[in-house]
Coordinates of N, CA and C in Angstrom, one line a residue:
M247 N 155.9 147.7 51.9 CA 157.2 148.4 51.8 C 158.3 147.3 51.9
T248 N 159.3 147.4 50.9 CA 160.3 146.4 51.0 C 161.4 146.8 52.0
E249 N 162.1 145.8 52.4 CA 163.1 146.0 53.6 C 164.1 147.1 53.2
Q250 N 164.6 147.3 51.9 CA 165.5 148.3 51.6 C 164.9 149.7 51.6
H251 N 163.6 149.8 51.6 CA 162.9 151.1 51.7 C 162.4 151.5 53.1
S252 N 162.6 150.5 54.0 CA 162.0 150.8 55.4 C 162.7 151.8 56.1
H253 N 163.9 152.2 55.9 CA 164.6 153.2 56.5 C 164.4 154.5 55.8
R254 N 163.9 155.5 56.4 CA 163.7 156.8 55.7 C 164.8 157.8 56.3
F255 N 165.3 158.6 55.3 CA 166.3 159.6 55.7 C 165.6 160.7 56.5
E256 N 166.2 161.2 57.6 CA 165.7 162.3 58.4 C 166.8 163.3 58.4
R257 N 166.4 164.5 58.0 CA 167.4 165.7 58.0 C 167.9 165.8 59.4
G258 N 169.3 165.8 59.5 CA 170.0 166.1 60.8 C 170.2 164.9 61.6
T259 N 169.7 163.8 61.2 CA 170.0 162.5 62.0 C 171.0 161.6 61.4
D260 N 171.2 161.7 60.1 CA 172.2 160.9 59.3 C 173.5 161.6 59.3
G261 N 174.6 160.9 59.1 CA 175.8 161.5 58.9 C 176.8 160.7 59.9
P262 N 178.1 161.0 59.8 CA 179.1 160.3 60.6 C 178.9 160.4 62.0
K263 N 179.1 159.5 62.8 CA 179.2 159.7 64.3 C 180.5 159.5 64.9
V264 N 181.4 158.7 64.1 CA 182.8 158.6 64.4 C 183.7 158.8 63.3
I265 N 184.5 159.7 63.3 CA 185.5 160.0 62.2 C 186.9 159.6 62.7
V266 N 187.6 158.7 62.0 CA 188.9 158.3 62.3 C 189.9 159.1 61.5
V267 N 190.9 159.6 62.0 CA 192.0 160.3 61.3 C 193.4 159.8 61.6
G268 N 194.1 159.4 60.7 CA 195.5 158.9 61.0 C 196.5 160.1 61.0
V269 N 197.3 160.1 62.0 CA 198.3 161.1 62.1 C 199.7 160.5 62.3
D270 N 200.7 161.1 61.8 CA 202.1 160.6 61.9 C 203.0 161.7 62.1
G271 N 202.6 162.9 62.2 CA 203.4 164.1 62.3 C 203.8 164.8 61.0
S272 N 203.5 164.1 60.0 CA 203.8 164.8 58.6 C 202.8 166.0 58.4
D273 N 203.2 166.9 57.5 CA 202.4 168.0 57.2 C 201.0 167.6 56.8
S274 N 201.0 166.6 55.8 CA 199.8 166.2 55.2 C 198.8 165.5 56.2
S275 N 199.4 164.8 57.2 CA 198.6 164.2 58.2 C 198.0 165.2 59.2
L276 N 198.7 166.3 59.4 CA 198.3 167.3 60.3 C 197.1 168.1 59.6
R277 N 197.2 168.3 58.2 CA 196.2 169.0 57.5 C 194.9 168.0 57.5
A278 N 195.2 166.7 57.4 CA 194.1 165.8 57.5 C 193.4 165.9 58.8
A279 N 194.1 166.0 59.9 CA 193.6 166.2 61.3 C 192.8 167.4 61.4
A280 N 193.2 168.5 60.8 CA 192.5 169.8 60.8 C 191.2 169.6 60.0
Y281 N 191.3 169.0 58.8 CA 190.1 168.7 58.0 C 189.0 167.9 58.7
A282 N 189.6 166.7 59.3 CA 188.7 165.8 60.0 C 188.0 166.5 61.2
G283 N 188.9 167.4 61.8 CA 188.2 168.2 63.0 C 187.0 169.1 62.5
G284 N 187.2 169.6 61.4 CA 186.1 170.4 60.9 C 184.9 169.6 60.6
L285 N 185.1 168.4 60.0 CA 184.0 167.5 59.8 C 183.3 167.0 61.0
A286 N 184.1 166.7 62.0 CA 183.6 166.3 63.3 C 182.8 167.3 64.0
R287 N 183.2 168.6 63.9 CA 182.6 169.7 64.4 C 181.1 169.9 63.8
R288 N 181.2 169.9 62.4 CA 179.9 170.2 61.7 C 179.0 168.9 61.9
Q289 N 179.5 167.8 62.0 CA 178.6 166.7 62.1 C 178.2 166.2 63.5
H290 N 178.9 167.0 64.5 CA 178.7 166.6 66.0 C 179.1 165.2 66.2
A291 N 180.2 164.8 65.5 CA 180.8 163.5 65.5 C 182.0 163.4 66.5
L292 N 182.3 162.2 67.0 CA 183.6 162.0 67.8 C 184.7 161.9 66.7
L293 N 185.8 162.8 67.0 CA 187.0 162.7 66.2 C 188.0 161.8 66.9
A294 N 188.3 160.6 66.4 CA 189.3 159.7 66.9 C 190.6 159.8 66.1
V295 N 191.6 160.5 66.9 CA 192.9 160.7 66.2 C 193.8 159.5 66.5
V296 N 194.3 158.8 65.5 CA 195.0 157.5 65.6 C 196.5 157.8 65.1
Y297 N 197.4 157.4 66.0 CA 198.9 157.3 65.6 C 199.2 155.9 65.7
V298 N 199.8 155.3 64.6 CA 200.3 154.0 64.7 C 201.7 154.0 64.7
Q299 N 202.3 153.6 65.9 CA 203.8 153.5 66.1 C 204.4 152.3 65.2
P300 N 205.3 152.8 64.4 CA 206.0 151.7 63.6 C 206.7 150.8 64.5
V301 N 206.6 149.5 64.0 CA 207.5 148.5 64.7 C 208.5 148.0 63.8
M302 N 209.7 148.2 64.2 CA 210.9 147.8 63.4 C 211.4 146.3 63.8
A303 N 211.9 145.7 62.8 CA 212.6 144.4 63.1 C 213.6 144.6 64.2
A304 N 213.8 143.6 65.0 CA 214.8 143.6 66.1 C 216.1 144.0 65.6
G305 N 216.6 143.5 64.5 CA 218.0 143.7 64.1 C 218.1 145.1 63.4
A306 N 217.0 145.7 63.0 CA 217.0 146.9 62.2 C 217.4 148.1 63.0
A307 N 217.1 148.0 64.4 CA 217.3 149.2 65.2 C 218.7 149.2 65.7
L308 N 219.3 148.0 66.0 CA 220.6 147.8 66.5 C 221.0 148.8 67.7
G309 N 220.0 148.7 68.7 CA 220.2 149.6 69.8 C 219.6 150.9 69.9
A310 N 219.0 151.3 68.7 CA 218.5 152.7 68.6 C 217.2 152.6 69.5
P311 N 217.0 153.7 70.2 CA 215.8 153.7 71.1 C 214.5 154.0 70.3
V312 N 214.1 153.0 69.5 CA 213.0 153.2 68.6 C 211.7 153.4 69.5
A313 N 211.4 152.5 70.5 CA 210.3 152.7 71.2 C 210.1 154.1 71.8
E314 N 211.2 154.6 72.4 CA 211.2 156.0 73.0 C 210.9 156.9 72.0
T315 N 211.4 156.8 70.8 CA 211.3 157.8 69.8 C 209.7 157.8 69.4
A316 N 209.3 156.6 69.1 CA 207.8 156.5 68.9 C 206.9 157.1 69.9
D317 N 207.3 156.9 71.2 CA 206.5 157.5 72.3 C 206.6 159.0 72.3
A318 N 207.8 159.5 72.0 CA 208.1 160.9 72.0 C 207.2 161.5 70.8
I319 N 207.1 160.9 69.7 CA 206.3 161.4 68.6 C 204.8 161.4 69.0
A320 N 204.3 160.4 69.7 CA 202.9 160.3 70.1 C 202.7 161.5 71.1
E321 N 203.5 161.6 72.1 CA 203.4 162.7 73.1 C 203.3 164.1 72.4
D322 N 204.2 164.3 71.4 CA 204.3 165.5 70.7 C 202.9 165.7 69.9
L323 N 202.5 164.7 69.3 CA 201.2 164.8 68.6 C 200.0 165.2 69.5
I324 N 200.0 164.5 70.6 CA 198.9 164.8 71.7 C 199.0 166.2 72.0
A325 N 200.3 166.7 72.3 CA 200.5 168.1 72.7 C 200.0 169.0 71.7
Q326 N 200.3 168.8 70.4 CA 199.9 169.7 69.3 C 198.4 169.7 69.2
I327 N 197.7 168.5 69.4 CA 196.3 168.5 69.2 C 195.6 169.3 70.3
R328 N 196.1 169.0 71.6 CA 195.6 169.7 72.8 C 195.8 171.2 72.6
D329 N 196.9 171.6 72.1 CA 197.1 173.0 71.9 C 196.1 173.6 70.9
A330 N 196.0 172.9 69.8 CA 195.0 173.5 68.8 C 193.6 173.5 69.3
T331 N 193.3 172.4 70.1 CA 191.9 172.4 70.8 C 191.7 173.6 71.7
E332 N 192.8 173.9 72.5 CA 192.7 175.0 73.4 C 192.5 176.3 72.7
R333 N 193.2 176.5 71.6 CA 193.1 177.7 70.8 C 191.7 178.0 70.3
V334 N 191.0 177.0 70.0 CA 189.6 177.2 69.5 C 188.5 177.0 70.4
K335 N 188.8 176.6 71.7 CA 187.9 176.4 72.7 C 186.9 177.5 72.8
G336 N 185.7 177.2 72.9 CA 184.6 178.3 73.0 C 184.2 178.8 71.6
I337 N 185.0 178.7 70.6 CA 184.6 179.0 69.3 C 184.1 177.7 68.6
F338 N 185.0 176.7 68.7 CA 184.6 175.5 68.1 C 184.8 174.4 69.1
D339 N 183.8 173.6 69.4 CA 184.0 172.5 70.3 C 183.9 171.2 69.5
V340 N 185.1 170.4 69.7 CA 185.0 169.0 69.0 C 185.4 168.0 70.1
R341 N 184.6 167.0 70.1 CA 184.9 165.8 71.0 C 186.0 165.0 70.3
W342 N 187.1 164.8 71.0 CA 188.1 164.0 70.3 C 188.8 163.1 71.4
E343 N 189.4 162.0 70.9 CA 190.2 161.1 71.6 C 191.4 160.7 70.9
F344 N 192.5 160.3 71.5 CA 193.7 159.9 70.9 C 194.0 158.5 71.1
H345 N 194.3 157.7 70.1 CA 194.6 156.3 70.2 C 196.0 156.1 69.6
T346 N 196.8 155.3 70.3 CA 198.1 154.8 69.8 C 198.1 153.3 69.6
L347 N 198.5 152.8 68.4 CA 198.6 151.4 68.2 C 200.0 151.2 67.7
R348 N 200.3 150.0 67.7 CA 201.7 149.5 67.2 C 201.5 148.7 66.0
G349 N 202.3 148.8 64.9 CA 202.2 148.0 63.7 C 202.5 148.9 62.6
D350 N 201.9 148.3 61.4 CA 202.0 149.1 60.2 C 200.8 150.1 60.1
P351 N 201.0 151.2 59.5 CA 199.9 152.2 59.4 C 198.6 151.7 59.0
Y352 N 198.6 150.9 57.8 CA 197.4 150.4 57.3 C 196.6 149.5 58.2
S353 N 197.3 148.5 58.7 CA 196.7 147.6 59.6 C 196.1 148.2 60.8
G354 N 197.0 149.2 61.4 CA 196.6 149.9 62.6 C 195.3 150.8 62.4
L355 N 195.2 151.5 61.3 CA 194.0 152.3 61.0 C 192.8 151.4 60.8
V356 N 193.0 150.2 60.0 CA 191.9 149.3 59.8 C 191.4 148.8 61.2
Q357 N 192.4 148.5 62.1 CA 191.9 147.9 63.4 C 191.2 149.1 64.1
A358 N 191.8 150.2 64.1 CA 191.1 151.4 64.9 C 189.7 151.6 64.3
A359 N 189.5 151.8 62.9 CA 188.3 152.0 62.4 C 187.3 150.9 62.7
D360 N 187.7 149.7 62.7 CA 186.8 148.5 63.0 C 186.4 148.7 64.5
D361 N 187.4 148.8 65.4 CA 187.1 148.8 66.8 C 186.2 149.9 67.2
L362 N 186.3 151.1 66.6 CA 185.6 152.2 66.9 C 184.3 152.4 66.2
K363 N 184.1 151.5 65.3 CA 183.0 151.5 64.4 C 182.9 152.8 63.6
A364 N 183.9 153.2 62.9 CA 184.0 154.4 62.3 C 183.1 154.5 61.1
D365 N 182.6 155.6 60.9 CA 181.7 156.0 59.7 C 182.5 156.5 58.6
A366 N 183.7 157.1 58.9 CA 184.5 157.7 57.9 C 186.0 157.7 58.4
V367 N 187.0 157.6 57.4 CA 188.4 157.6 57.7 C 189.1 158.7 56.8
V368 N 189.9 159.5 57.5 CA 190.5 160.6 56.8 C 192.0 160.4 57.0
V369 N 192.7 160.5 55.9 CA 194.3 160.5 56.0 C 194.9 161.5 55.1
G370 N 196.1 161.8 55.3 CA 196.9 162.6 54.4 C 197.5 161.9 53.3
A371 N 197.7 162.6 52.2 CA 198.3 162.0 51.1 C 199.7 161.6 51.4
S372 N 200.2 160.5 50.9 CA 201.5 160.1 51.2 C 202.6 161.1 50.7
E373 N 203.6 161.3 51.5 CA 204.7 162.2 51.1 C 206.0 161.4 50.7
Q374 N 205.8 160.1 50.6 CA 206.9 159.3 50.3 C 206.9 158.8 48.9
A375 N 208.1 158.9 48.2 CA 208.1 158.6 46.7 C 207.8 157.2 46.4
G376 N 208.2 156.3 47.2 CA 208.1 154.8 47.1 C 206.8 154.4 47.1
H377 N 205.8 155.2 47.6 CA 204.4 154.8 47.7 C 203.8 154.8 46.3
R378 N 204.3 155.5 45.3 CA 203.8 155.4 44.0 C 204.0 154.1 43.3
I379 N 204.9 153.3 43.8 CA 205.0 151.9 43.3 C 204.3 151.0 44.2
V380 N 204.5 150.9 45.5 CA 203.9 149.9 46.3 C 202.4 150.3 46.7
G381 N 202.1 151.5 46.8 CA 200.8 151.8 47.1 C 200.7 152.5 48.5
S382 N 200.1 153.6 48.6 CA 200.0 154.3 49.9 C 199.0 153.7 50.8
V383 N 199.1 154.1 52.1 CA 198.1 153.7 53.0 C 196.7 154.2 52.5
A384 N 196.6 155.4 52.0 CA 195.3 155.9 51.5 C 194.7 155.1 50.5
V385 N 195.5 154.7 49.4 CA 195.0 153.8 48.3 C 194.6 152.5 48.9
R386 N 195.4 151.9 49.8 CA 194.9 150.6 50.4 C 193.6 150.7 51.1
L387 N 193.5 151.9 51.9 CA 192.2 152.0 52.6 C 191.0 152.2 51.7
V388 N 191.2 152.9 50.6 CA 190.2 153.1 49.6 C 189.8 151.8 49.0
K389 N 190.8 150.9 48.7 CA 190.7 149.6 48.0 C 189.9 148.6 49.0
A390 N 190.1 148.8 50.3 CA 189.4 148.0 51.3 C 187.9 148.1 51.1
G391 N 187.4 149.3 50.8 CA 186.1 149.5 50.5 C 185.1 149.3 51.8
R392 N 185.6 149.6 53.0 CA 184.8 149.4 54.1 C 184.3 150.7 54.7
W393 N 184.9 151.9 54.4 CA 184.4 153.1 54.9 C 184.6 154.1 53.8
P394 N 183.9 155.3 53.8 CA 184.3 156.4 53.0 C 185.7 156.9 53.4
V395 N 186.6 157.1 52.5 CA 187.9 157.6 52.8 C 188.2 158.9 52.2
T396 N 188.6 159.9 53.0 CA 189.0 161.2 52.4 C 190.5 161.3 52.4
V397 N 191.1 161.6 51.3 CA 192.6 161.8 51.3 C 192.9 163.2 51.1
V398 N 193.5 163.8 52.1 CA 193.8 165.3 52.2 C 195.2 165.5 51.7
P399 N 195.4 166.4 50.7 CA 196.7 166.6 50.1 C 197.6 167.4 51.1

């Protein structure tokens, strides 16, 4: 038997064990979190919810409390996820954890997916018009070709 055929598929044992979902508070990212939650539940996988806090250049903020705003967004996202989890407790049980990183969303999601040994990445479709020219985080993740990527509208 060749090396490539030595592994046999067994029903119920294959499938994602860790699903990373990127959230930023946008409607599409919250839909992505809901979709990823359903995948995690059906696959008995860990749902790793990742929020990447944007880092602004020192001069860009000019005294604006950027770090506090990003922390507030992260706390709000955690509260929303906990609330949604409590509403379905006993009906649907999903193992999940929340991760916050700093940087640009693409690099943060790549780092999280690598660190957590993700089997799949789920993100919401970009809601920003400029991403049609520069490329969205979702497109960049797909082009990286390191994990299956699901883009939720």
